[in-house]
Each structure stands twice: as C-alpha cells, then as structure tokens.
mmCIF file of C-alpha atoms in Angstrom:
data_model
loop_
_atom_site.group_PDB
_atom_site.id
_atom_site.type_symbol
_atom_site.label_atom_id
_atom_site.label_comp_id
_atom_site.label_asym_id
_atom_site.label_seq_id
_atom_site.Cartn_x
_atom_site.Cartn_y
_atom_site.Cartn_z
ATOM 1 C CA PHE S 1 163.428 97.191 50.722
ATOM 2 C CA VAL S 2 166.920 95.810 50.462
ATOM 3 C CA ASN S 3 166.934 95.262 46.707
ATOM 4 C CA PRO S 4 164.685 95.576 43.629
ATOM 5 C CA GLU S 5 163.817 91.884 43.875
ATOM 6 C CA ASP S 6 162.181 92.548 47.275
ATOM 7 C CA ILE S 7 160.036 95.226 45.632
ATOM 8 C CA ALA S 8 158.998 92.787 42.894
ATOM 9 C CA ASP S 9 158.162 90.116 45.497
ATOM 10 C CA TYR S 10 156.049 92.601 47.457
ATOM 11 C CA GLU S 11 154.206 93.644 44.286
ATOM 12 C CA LYS S 12 153.514 90.007 43.444
ATOM 13 C CA GLU S 13 152.292 89.262 46.977
ATOM 14 C CA SER S 14 150.117 92.376 47.406
ATOM 15 C CA GLY S 15 148.923 92.761 43.822
ATOM 16 C CA LEU S 16 150.038 96.398 43.903
ATOM 17 C CA GLN S 17 152.399 98.087 41.504
ATOM 18 C CA HIS S 18 154.898 100.638 42.764
ATOM 19 C CA ASN S 19 154.611 104.232 41.686
ATOM 20 C CA GLN S 20 158.218 105.360 42.220
ATOM 21 C CA THR S 21 161.377 103.799 43.616
ATOM 22 C CA PHE S 22 164.290 105.643 45.225
ATOM 23 C CA MET S 23 167.703 104.440 46.326
ATOM 24 C CA ILE S 24 168.149 105.379 49.999
ATOM 25 C CA GLY S 25 171.607 104.111 50.784
ATOM 26 C CA MET S 26 174.894 103.194 49.164
ATOM 27 C CA ASP S 27 177.954 101.397 50.466
ATOM 28 C CA GLU S 28 180.740 103.996 50.284
ATOM 29 C CA MET S 29 183.458 101.442 49.581
ATOM 30 C CA THR S 30 181.753 99.349 46.905
ATOM 31 C CA GLY S 31 179.211 101.815 45.505
ATOM 32 C CA ILE S 32 176.514 99.123 45.773
ATOM 33 C CA PRO S 33 173.021 100.297 46.811
ATOM 34 C CA THR S 34 172.098 99.214 50.356
ATOM 35 C CA GLY S 35 168.410 100.105 50.391
ATOM 36 C CA PHE S 36 165.445 101.191 48.340
ATOM 37 C CA LYS S 37 162.227 103.019 49.075
ATOM 38 C CA SER S 38 159.129 102.583 46.908
ATOM 39 C CA THR S 39 155.922 104.551 46.913
ATOM 40 C CA PHE S 40 152.594 102.864 46.278
ATOM 41 C CA LEU S 41 149.404 104.635 45.300
ATOM 42 C CA PRO S 42 146.648 104.509 47.948
ATOM 43 C CA GLN S 43 143.769 102.081 47.566
ATOM 44 C CA LEU S 44 140.095 102.584 48.321
ATOM 45 C CA ASN S 45 137.588 99.830 48.982
ATOM 46 C CA LEU S 46 134.430 101.013 47.185
ATOM 47 C CA LYS S 47 131.088 99.522 46.206
ATOM 48 C CA LEU S 48 131.726 100.291 42.549
ATOM 49 C CA GLU S 49 132.281 98.410 39.338
ATOM 50 C CA LYS S 50 134.235 99.822 36.416
ATOM 51 C CA LYS S 51 133.001 99.285 32.864
ATOM 52 C CA GLY S 52 135.200 101.121 30.410
ATOM 53 C CA ASP S 53 135.693 104.632 31.777
ATOM 54 C CA THR S 54 132.429 104.624 33.732
ATOM 55 C CA PHE S 55 131.832 103.542 37.327
ATOM 56 C CA PHE S 56 128.593 101.932 38.494
ATOM 57 C CA GLU S 57 127.394 101.380 42.059
ATOM 58 C CA THR S 58 127.224 97.711 43.099
ATOM 59 C CA LYS S 59 126.574 95.641 46.213
ATOM 60 C CA ASP S 60 130.038 94.074 46.108
ATOM 61 C CA GLU S 61 133.140 95.954 47.196
ATOM 62 C CA GLN S 62 136.286 96.189 45.084
ATOM 63 C CA PHE S 63 139.669 97.779 45.624
ATOM 64 C CA PHE S 64 140.612 100.652 43.347
ATOM 65 C CA GLN S 65 144.076 102.170 43.243
ATOM 66 C CA VAL S 66 143.859 105.970 43.232
ATOM 67 C CA GLY S 67 145.699 107.418 40.253
ATOM 68 C CA LYS S 68 145.666 104.130 38.345
ATOM 69 C CA ASP S 69 142.232 102.453 38.472
ATOM 70 C CA LEU S 70 140.461 105.500 39.836
ATOM 71 C CA PRO S 71 141.476 108.904 38.418
ATOM 72 C CA SER S 72 142.150 111.317 41.260
ATOM 73 C CA ALA S 73 140.106 113.984 39.414
ATOM 74 C CA LEU S 74 136.961 111.922 40.175
ATOM 75 C CA LEU S 75 137.507 112.218 43.905
ATOM 76 C CA LYS S 76 135.823 115.366 45.099
ATOM 77 C CA TRP S 77 136.536 115.353 48.785
ATOM 78 C CA LYS S 78 137.044 118.203 51.181
ATOM 79 C CA GLY S 79 137.900 117.791 54.800
ATOM 80 C CA ILE S 80 140.579 117.456 57.401
ATOM 81 C CA ILE S 81 142.505 114.297 58.095
ATOM 82 C CA ARG S 82 143.454 113.992 61.737
ATOM 83 C CA VAL S 83 146.160 111.473 62.549
ATOM 84 C CA ILE S 84 146.174 110.294 66.131
ATOM 85 C CA PRO S 85 149.815 109.454 66.912
ATOM 86 C CA ARG S 86 148.889 106.320 68.833
ATOM 87 C CA SER S 87 147.024 104.996 65.809
ATOM 88 C CA ILE S 88 150.296 104.458 63.989
ATOM 89 C CA VAL S 89 151.407 101.876 66.569
ATOM 90 C CA SER S 90 149.543 98.616 66.172
ATOM 91 C CA PRO S 91 147.181 98.128 69.119
ATOM 92 C CA SER S 92 148.619 95.983 71.842
ATOM 93 C CA LEU S 93 147.444 95.253 75.357
ATOM 94 C CA GLU S 94 151.006 95.478 76.639
ATOM 95 C CA VAL S 95 151.664 98.855 74.988
ATOM 96 C CA GLU S 96 148.395 100.215 76.395
ATOM 97 C CA LYS S 97 149.240 98.950 79.895
ATOM 98 C CA GLN S 98 152.687 100.553 79.673
ATOM 99 C CA ARG S 99 151.210 103.878 78.498
ATOM 100 C CA ARG S 100 148.721 103.959 81.378
ATOM 101 C CA MET S 101 151.412 103.032 83.881
ATOM 102 C CA GLU S 102 153.534 105.955 82.654
ATOM 103 C CA ILE S 103 150.580 108.332 83.050
ATOM 104 C CA PHE S 104 149.980 107.031 86.582
ATOM 105 C CA ASN S 105 153.649 107.395 87.518
ATOM 106 C CA ILE S 106 153.551 111.035 86.405
ATOM 107 C CA ILE S 107 150.233 111.971 88.013
ATOM 108 C CA ALA S 108 150.337 110.108 91.342
ATOM 109 C CA PRO S 109 153.159 112.169 92.944
ATOM 110 C CA ILE S 110 151.449 115.405 91.850
ATOM 111 C CA LEU S 111 148.184 114.600 93.646
ATOM 112 C CA ILE S 112 149.661 115.387 97.075
ATOM 113 C CA ASN S 113 150.332 118.983 95.956
ATOM 114 C CA PRO S 114 147.829 121.872 96.033
ATOM 115 C CA LEU S 115 145.344 121.336 93.239
ATOM 116 C CA GLU S 116 145.280 125.069 92.411
ATOM 117 C CA LEU S 117 148.886 124.772 91.200
ATOM 118 C CA PHE S 118 148.755 121.574 89.181
ATOM 119 C CA ALA S 119 145.152 120.751 88.225
ATOM 120 C CA LYS S 120 145.200 122.425 84.807
ATOM 121 C CA ALA S 121 148.579 120.967 83.883
ATOM 122 C CA VAL S 122 147.453 117.459 84.839
ATOM 123 C CA GLU S 123 144.233 117.934 82.865
ATOM 124 C CA LYS S 124 146.234 118.916 79.754
ATOM 125 C CA LEU S 125 148.501 115.897 80.219
ATOM 126 C CA LEU S 126 145.454 113.631 80.344
ATOM 127 C CA GLU S 127 143.865 115.329 77.319
ATOM 128 C CA SER S 128 147.045 114.861 75.296
ATOM 129 C CA ASN S 129 146.804 111.132 76.033
ATOM 130 C CA ASP S 130 143.072 110.990 75.179
ATOM 131 C CA GLU S 131 142.152 110.255 78.777
ATOM 132 C CA LYS S 132 139.348 111.766 80.864
ATOM 133 C CA ALA S 133 140.130 113.664 84.059
ATOM 134 C CA GLU S 134 137.152 111.963 85.746
ATOM 135 C CA ASP S 135 138.819 108.585 85.264
ATOM 136 C CA TRP S 136 142.118 109.597 86.853
ATOM 137 C CA LEU S 137 141.670 112.438 89.336
ATOM 138 C CA PRO S 138 140.017 112.700 92.763
ATOM 139 C CA ASP S 139 136.531 114.254 92.785
ATOM 140 C CA THR S 140 137.806 117.471 94.377
ATOM 141 C CA TRP S 141 140.232 117.997 91.489
ATOM 142 C CA VAL S 142 137.510 117.303 88.914
ATOM 143 C CA GLN S 143 135.116 119.724 90.671
ATOM 144 C CA PHE S 144 137.829 122.379 90.701
ATOM 145 C CA LEU S 145 138.535 121.903 86.991
ATOM 146 C CA ARG S 146 134.811 122.130 86.164
ATOM 147 C CA GLY S 147 134.564 125.429 88.035
ATOM 148 C CA ASP S 148 132.341 124.045 90.790
ATOM 149 C CA GLN S 149 132.593 126.576 93.628
ATOM 150 C CA LYS S 150 131.900 123.979 96.322
ATOM 151 C CA TYR S 151 134.887 121.784 95.544
ATOM 152 C CA GLY S 152 136.283 120.143 98.609
ATOM 153 C CA ALA S 153 132.955 120.453 100.452
ATOM 154 C CA GLU S 154 131.598 117.175 101.723
#
C-alpha cells in the first residue's frame, strides 16, 4: 500500500480489518513514508453459525476470520501444507505454453545423446515440473527408466 488511506479503502472494499501495519519505505530527503505493508488474518469458509461463543453446524457457509471471529485455539489441525510454486502464479494459458516450450527446448537436444547418461537427469527435470516422463520421452527412454531389461528391443 502506498498510504494508510489505501489500507482503509481495501478494508472497506474487502470487509476485512488489518491485523498489523508496517512502514516499508521512507524518502531519505523528506522523511515521508513511501510504502506500507499490512497483515490480514486468514479467513475460512465454514458451514457454521456463531451464537454467542458457541458455533453450530449449518447448511449455509459463512466466512470466519481466524483470530477474530474464530479463536485459533478452536482449530485442532495437524498436517503438512505443501505449496506448489506454480500455484502462486495465476493460471494462464500463455504462461503454461511458455513453461512447456522451455521444457521442450531443454529436453529435445538431449534426446540425441546416449540415454544411459541423461535419462535420470531428464526424468528429475520433468518431475520438478510436475510432468510425466511418458508424456515427453521416447518409449526406449521410458523403458530404461522403468528398469525394463528389453529396452530398445522392437
């Protein structure tokens, strides 16, 4: 945010209230703040209704702000959150086409080399991009990677 008024406008538009606000920049000559960062508590969309301090299950969904509407002590959750780096970028056909073109441009020149030298490296590259070797590599390479002893046999 550029100024506190932007934060207030965002709160009005989203219906959320900021948790904390930090100044992130200052003009050295004038001493005027040049940017702000605000934190907002996460929201959960739950099929609950709040009456007093008690929650009841309902058919309708409502948003509850963790730490404000919904005490974090009530959330008993254990698990692992896995963030897929691509998920941060909003999905786009053009971005996906560009990503696949980059993979192709890396893999295609390697395919003329002996598969014993490069097959595992190419497989790891594909795995890191959430792609399947079967979709990208020739059958002989896939058979080699799967440990099939008759790879290359027709």
